[in-house]
Amino acid sequence: MESYEILKSLAIIIVAAKLCGLAASKLKAPQVVGEIIAGLLIGPSVLGLVEQTEFLSQMAEIGVVLLMFFAGLETNLKDLMKTGPKAFLIACAGVLVPLIGGFLLYSCFYGFSSVGTDEFYTAVFIGVIMTATSVSITVATLQELGHLKDTVGTTIMSAAIIDDVIGIIVLTFVIGFKNPESSPFKVVGNTVLFFVMALIVGVIGYRIFKYLDKRYPHTRRIPIFGLVLCFAMAYIAEKYFGIADITGAYVAGIILCSIQDSSYIARKVDISSYMIFGPLFFASIGIKTSISAMNGTILLFSIGFVVVALVSKIVGCGLMSRALGFKGKDSMKIGVGMMTRGEVALIVSQKGLAVGMIDSVYFTAVILLILVSSIITPIILKVLYRSKA
Amino acid sequence: MESYEILKSLAIIIVAAKLCGLAASKLKAPQVVGEIIAGLLIGPSVLGLVEQTEFLSQMAEIGVVLLMFFAGLETNLKDLMKTGPKAFLIACAGVLVPLIGGFLLYSCFYGFSSVGTDEFYTAVFIGVIMTATSVSITVATLQELGHLKDTVGTTIMSAAIIDDVIGIIVLTFVIGFKNPESSPFKVVGNTVLFFVMALIVGVIGYRIFKYLDKRYPHTRRIPIFGLVLCFAMAYIAEKYFGIADITGAYVAGIILCSIQDSSYIARKVDISSYMIFGPLFFASIGIKTSISAMNGTILLFSIGFVVVALVSKIVGCGLMSRALGFKGKDSMKIGVGMMTRGEVALIVSQKGLAVGMIDSVYFTAVILLILVSSIITPIILKVLYRSKA
C-alpha cells in the first residue's frame, strides 16, 4: 500500500467522527457515542468506506494509551486521599455488585460454566466491563449542576476515581488468569512486582520531572518526556509483567499528576488526542462492531446488560453509602452519579476482544450502555437535586 | 506484530530525538539536525534499536504532511503580495541558479547523460533539492537580529516563501516527467488542473471556514476540519493529479492562512507535530540514511554539494537583487539570508527517494547542507548587519 493511501482513511474517519460527534452533542449525548456511530456508518457494516487495517489498529492503540495517560494526569491525589476511606468502600461495592451482576446475567443467558473454562471467563469478563464508572461523564454532569465540590460531589468523584483503579486491577487479574501459561500465583506475583516497579519508577520519575519542571517550566521537553514515560510504562507493563498496556499508561499519568506542569502536559496530550488519535480510537470501535452478527438473543442480552449494569451500580454504591451514614436521598444521588459509563468500559471491552475473551458482538451492548447511561444520568440527577426533601 | 510493540519504538525514537535535539540547540544548531542524528544513532547504521517498519514510514508521511500544512498556514498572503514583484524575481533566480548548479555538479561527478534517461533525472533532482530555502531557519535568524520587518527582511521573507512555492512546482514537474506513463503535455495539464481544482476548493473552503470561524471561534471543530482538508487535499493531489501529497497539504494551509483562526489551527497542528509526528519524521530520515554505502566519491560529492548549494543561492539571489536596485551590501544580505536550507530540502529528498529518483546515500549530503547552512548563515548575517558601511 502506498503511504499516501492512509491519508484518505484518516480524512474520512476524522471528518465523520467529528460530524457525528457534533450531532450527538446537539442531542445532548456525549460526543464519543457519535464518534463510535460514525465508525459504524463508514465501516464495513454500512457504507464500507474504510476497512480495519493494521495501521488503524495501531493508531487506535496509541489513542487508547493517550486517553488513559490523560485520565491519570487529571487525577487529584490530594482529594483522593481526603475523601478516601468512605469513597473506597463505596467504590468497592460499586465494583463488586456489577461484577457479580454481569457474571450472573451472562450465565443465565448462556448457562453456568465450571470455573476455569473459556465460557466462565467470558461470563466474568462481562462483569468486568460493567465495573468501570466513567469519570469524565460524571464530572461533566456534576459541574453542569453546580454540585461538583459539595460532600456528595466529592465523594462521587473520589469513588469514581478509585473505581477506575479497582476496575483496572480486576481487569489485569482476569486477563492474567485467562493466560494458560500463568498460574494464579504468577499473576498475583507479577501484579505485585509491577506495582513495586511502578512505585520505584514513580518516585524516581516524579523527582526528575519535578526538577525539570522547576528548571524549565512550560517547555516542550516536559510533555514530550511525559509522553515517553507513558509509552515506556505501557510497553514495559504489557511486555514484562503481562499487565495491560493501558494500566501502564494510567500509572504514568498518576506519577506525573502532582507535578506543577501536569495540566500543561495534559493539555498537549489532549490536543494530540482529539485532533487525530481519539477519533481514530472511537471510530475504530464502530468499524469493528459487527452488526451482521446481531440476532434476537444478543439484542435481548444487550437490553439485559444495560439494565443490570445500571441497577447494580445504584444498588452497590447506594446501599454502601446508606450504610456509611449518608441520608437516603444522598445515597441515591451517589448511586445514580456512579452509574455513568464511558471510555473505560469501551477500553476494557477492546482489551477483552484483543485477548480473545469476548466477541465483538458485545460491543453493541456496551455502546448501548454508554448511550443510555449518559442520557439518563443527567436527567435523574437533575430531578434528585431539584426536589427538596 | 502485537500492537503494543510499536509503543517501544515510539518511546525510543521520541526520547532520542528530543535529547539529541536539545544537544543540537546547546551547540546553536537547529533541533531538526539533532533529531536526524538521533535517527542515525538508534537506527540500523549504529545501535540498531529501531528498524524502519511500514508503520514508521506511514507515521513519517503524516509527519511531513503536517509540517507542510503548518508552513502553508503560517504564510502571510498580504505581505507576500506587497513585496511581490521584486521578491518573485529574486526567488526565480534563487531557484534557477542552484537548479543548474546541482545538475552540473552531479553531471561532473557521474558524467552527462542524455535527456530522458534515469541518470539525467537524478542529476536534475540533485538540482531540485538545492532549490528550496527554509523559511523557518531564515525567520529565526532575522528575528534574532531584529531585522525581520525592514525592507531587506521582508524581501527575504517573501522571496523565501515564493521560493518554496516555485520549488514545489519544480518538484511536481520533475516527478511528473519521470513517470514513464505520462507525457510532458499530461504533466503540464495535470498541474494546471490541480491548481484550478485548488482554486475552486480554495474559494469554497475559505468561505466555509470563514463562516465556521465567525460562528464558532476557537472551537475544536476548526482545527479538526482544517486537518481533514489537509489530508483530503494531500490525498487527492497525489491520487488524482499525480502531484506530491505535500503540495496538496501546503495548498490546504495556504487556503486557510487568511482566516481569523489560522494561528489557532497552526498551534494545534504544531503540537500534534512536535509531540509525536515531527520527531518520527526527522528520526526516520536518520534511520533510513545508509552510512555503510558511504565512500570517498560520495563524501567528496557531499562537500561539493554543500559548496555549490550555498554559493549558487548567494550568486542567484544576490545578483538579481543588485540588478533590481538594492545596494551591494543589501544584495549580499539577501543572498546569504536565502541560503539556509531545512525541512523542505529533506522533504524533497524524501520524495525523490520514494519515487526512486535518488538513493538514500545522498541524504548525507542534504543533512550536511542543512547543518552547515544553519550554522554559518546566522554568523555571516550577523557580521553583515554589524559592519557599518
GROMACS .gro file of N, CA and C in nm, chain A residues 89-150:
model
  186
   89LEU      N    1  -1.481   0.236   5.009
   89LEU     CA    2  -1.581   0.132   5.034
   89LEU      C    3  -1.696   0.139   4.933
   90ILE      N    4  -1.735   0.265   4.901
   90ILE     CA    5  -1.842   0.281   4.802
   90ILE      C    6  -1.797   0.226   4.667
   91ALA      N    7  -1.672   0.257   4.630
   91ALA     CA    8  -1.620   0.209   4.503
   91ALA      C    9  -1.615   0.057   4.500
   92CYS      N   10  -1.571  -0.002   4.613
   92CYS     CA   11  -1.562  -0.149   4.618
   92CYS      C   12  -1.699  -0.213   4.595
   93ALA      N   13  -1.799  -0.159   4.663
   93ALA     CA   14  -1.934  -0.212   4.645
   93ALA      C   15  -1.980  -0.189   4.502
   94GLY      N   16  -1.940  -0.074   4.447
   94GLY     CA   17  -1.980  -0.041   4.311
   94GLY      C   18  -1.907  -0.123   4.206
   95VAL      N   19  -1.801  -0.191   4.247
   95VAL     CA   20  -1.732  -0.281   4.153
   95VAL      C   21  -1.787  -0.423   4.171
   96LEU      N   22  -1.801  -0.462   4.298
   96LEU     CA   23  -1.839  -0.599   4.329
   96LEU      C   24  -1.979  -0.636   4.278
   97VAL      N   25  -2.078  -0.549   4.308
   97VAL     CA   26  -2.215  -0.582   4.269
   97VAL      C   27  -2.231  -0.595   4.117
   98PRO      N   28  -2.183  -0.498   4.037
   98PRO     CA   29  -2.193  -0.515   3.892
   98PRO      C   30  -2.114  -0.636   3.841
   99LEU      N   31  -1.999  -0.663   3.903
   99LEU     CA   32  -1.918  -0.778   3.860
   99LEU      C   33  -1.999  -0.907   3.873
  100ILE      N   34  -2.063  -0.923   3.989
  100ILE     CA   35  -2.147  -1.041   4.011
  100ILE      C   36  -2.269  -1.036   3.920
  101GLY      N   37  -2.327  -0.915   3.908
  101GLY     CA   38  -2.445  -0.900   3.822
  101GLY      C   39  -2.417  -0.940   3.679
  102GLY      N   40  -2.306  -0.892   3.625
  102GLY     CA   41  -2.269  -0.925   3.487
  102GLY      C   42  -2.245  -1.073   3.469
  103PHE      N   43  -2.176  -1.132   3.566
  103PHE     CA   44  -2.148  -1.275   3.561
  103PHE      C   45  -2.278  -1.356   3.560
  104LEU      N   46  -2.370  -1.318   3.650
  104LEU     CA   47  -2.498  -1.391   3.658
  104LEU      C   48  -2.579  -1.373   3.530
  105LEU      N   49  -2.579  -1.250   3.477
  105LEU     CA   50  -2.655  -1.224   3.355
  105LEU      C   51  -2.610  -1.314   3.241
  106TYR      N   52  -2.478  -1.317   3.218
  106TYR     CA   53  -2.424  -1.399   3.109
  106TYR      C   54  -2.456  -1.545   3.133
  107SER      N   55  -2.440  -1.588   3.258
  107SER     CA   56  -2.463  -1.729   3.290
  107SER      C   57  -2.610  -1.767   3.273
  108CYS      N   58  -2.701  -1.674   3.306
  108CYS     CA   59  -2.843  -1.701   3.287
  108CYS      C   60  -2.874  -1.717   3.139
  109PHE      N   61  -2.808  -1.638   3.055
  109PHE     CA   62  -2.833  -1.644   2.911
  109PHE      C   63  -2.770  -1.766   2.846
  110TYR      N   64  -2.647  -1.795   2.881
  110TYR     CA   65  -2.572  -1.897   2.808
  110TYR      C   66  -2.534  -2.016   2.895
  111GLY      N   67  -2.588  -2.025   3.016
  111GLY     CA   68  -2.559  -2.139   3.102
  111GLY      C   69  -2.440  -2.115   3.193
  112PHE      N   70  -2.443  -2.179   3.311
  112PHE     CA   71  -2.331  -2.165   3.405
  112PHE      C   72  -2.220  -2.262   3.367
  113SER      N   73  -2.099  -2.212   3.355
  113SER     CA   74  -1.986  -2.298   3.319
  113SER      C   75  -1.897  -2.318   3.440
  114SER      N   76  -1.822  -2.428   3.436
  114SER     CA   77  -1.735  -2.453   3.551
  114SER      C   78  -1.615  -2.360   3.550
  115VAL      N   79  -1.562  -2.338   3.669
  115VAL     CA   80  -1.451  -2.244   3.689
  115VAL      C   81  -1.332  -2.283   3.601
  116GLY      N   82  -1.274  -2.185   3.531
  116GLY     CA   83  -1.154  -2.211   3.452
  116GLY      C   84  -1.179  -2.232   3.304
  117THR      N   85  -1.305  -2.259   3.266
  117THR     CA   86  -1.334  -2.276   3.123
  117THR      C   87  -1.339  -2.140   3.055
  118ASP      N   88  -1.330  -2.143   2.922
  118ASP     CA   89  -1.336  -2.017   2.846
  118ASP      C   90  -1.466  -1.944   2.870
  119GLU      N   91  -1.574  -2.020   2.872
  119GLU     CA   92  -1.706  -1.961   2.892
  119GLU      C   93  -1.716  -1.893   3.029
  120PHE      N   94  -1.655  -1.956   3.127
  120PHE     CA   95  -1.655  -1.900   3.262
  120PHE      C   96  -1.588  -1.763   3.260
  121TYR      N   97  -1.472  -1.756   3.191
  121TYR     CA   98  -1.400  -1.629   3.186
  121TYR      C   99  -1.476  -1.523   3.107
  122THR      N  100  -1.546  -1.568   3.002
  122THR     CA  101  -1.627  -1.471   2.928
  122THR      C  102  -1.734  -1.412   3.020
  123ALA      N  103  -1.798  -1.499   3.101
  123ALA     CA  104  -1.901  -1.451   3.194
  123ALA      C  105  -1.841  -1.351   3.293
  124VAL      N  106  -1.723  -1.385   3.347
  124VAL     CA  107  -1.657  -1.292   3.440
  124VAL      C  108  -1.627  -1.161   3.368
  125PHE      N  109  -1.582  -1.174   3.243
  125PHE     CA  110  -1.542  -1.055   3.171
  125PHE      C  111  -1.659  -0.960   3.147
  126ILE      N  112  -1.776  -1.017   3.121
  126ILE     CA  113  -1.896  -0.934   3.104
  126ILE      C  114  -1.918  -0.852   3.232
  127GLY      N  115  -1.892  -0.917   3.346
  127GLY     CA  116  -1.899  -0.844   3.474
  127GLY      C  117  -1.794  -0.735   3.484
  128VAL      N  118  -1.673  -0.767   3.438
  128VAL     CA  119  -1.564  -0.669   3.445
  128VAL      C  120  -1.599  -0.544   3.364
  129ILE      N  121  -1.657  -0.565   3.248
  129ILE     CA  122  -1.693  -0.449   3.164
  129ILE      C  123  -1.788  -0.355   3.239
  130MET      N  124  -1.875  -0.415   3.321
  130MET     CA  125  -1.975  -0.333   3.393
  130MET      C  126  -1.917  -0.252   3.508
  131THR      N  127  -1.795  -0.285   3.551
  131THR     CA  128  -1.746  -0.223   3.675
  131THR      C  129  -1.708  -0.076   3.665
  132ALA      N  130  -1.651  -0.035   3.550
  132ALA     CA  131  -1.587   0.097   3.547
  132ALA      C  132  -1.682   0.213   3.522
  133THR      N  133  -1.695   0.299   3.622
  133THR     CA  134  -1.767   0.425   3.607
  133THR      C  135  -1.682   0.519   3.522
  134SER      N  136  -1.748   0.603   3.440
  134SER     CA  137  -1.672   0.697   3.360
  134SER      C  138  -1.657   0.830   3.434
  135VAL      N  139  -1.535   0.865   3.469
  135VAL     CA  140  -1.511   0.988   3.543
  135VAL      C  141  -1.556   1.110   3.463
  136SER      N  142  -1.521   1.111   3.333
  136SER     CA  143  -1.546   1.231   3.254
  136SER      C  144  -1.695   1.265   3.247
  137ILE      N  145  -1.778   1.168   3.226
  137ILE     CA  146  -1.922   1.195   3.216
  137ILE      C  147  -1.977   1.239   3.351
  138THR      N  148  -1.930   1.174   3.460
  138THR     CA  149  -1.973   1.214   3.594
  138THR      C  150  -1.937   1.359   3.624
  139VAL      N  151  -1.812   1.394   3.593
  139VAL     CA  152  -1.765   1.530   3.619
  139VAL      C  153  -1.850   1.632   3.543
  140ALA      N  154  -1.867   1.606   3.414
  140ALA     CA  155  -1.942   1.700   3.330
  140ALA      C  156  -2.082   1.722   3.387
  141THR      N  157  -2.146   1.614   3.430
  141THR     CA  158  -2.282   1.625   3.483
  141THR      C  159  -2.284   1.707   3.612
  142LEU      N  160  -2.197   1.672   3.706
  142LEU     CA  161  -2.195   1.742   3.835
  142LEU      C  162  -2.157   1.889   3.819
  143GLN      N  163  -2.065   1.916   3.728
  143GLN     CA  164  -2.022   2.053   3.705
  143GLN      C  165  -2.138   2.137   3.652
  144GLU      N  166  -2.211   2.078   3.557
  144GLU     CA  167  -2.327   2.147   3.500
  144GLU      C  168  -2.429   2.178   3.609
  145LEU      N  169  -2.446   2.086   3.704
  145LEU     CA  170  -2.545   2.104   3.811
  145LEU      C  171  -2.492   2.191   3.924
  146GLY      N  172  -2.360   2.223   3.922
  146GLY     CA  173  -2.302   2.307   4.027
  146GLY      C  174  -2.284   2.234   4.159
  147HIS      N  175  -2.271   2.106   4.157
  147HIS     CA  176  -2.254   2.031   4.282
  147HIS      C  177  -2.128   1.946   4.282
  148LEU      N  178  -2.028   1.993   4.207
  148LEU     CA  179  -1.906   1.913   4.197
  148LEU      C  180  -1.827   1.913   4.327
  149LYS      N  181  -1.836   2.026   4.404
  149LYS     CA  182  -1.747   2.042   4.519
  149LYS      C  183  -1.811   2.011   4.654
  150ASP      N  184  -1.943   1.983   4.660
  150ASP     CA  185  -2.001   1.951   4.791
  150ASP      C  186  -1.967   1.807   4.831
   0.00000   0.00000   0.00000
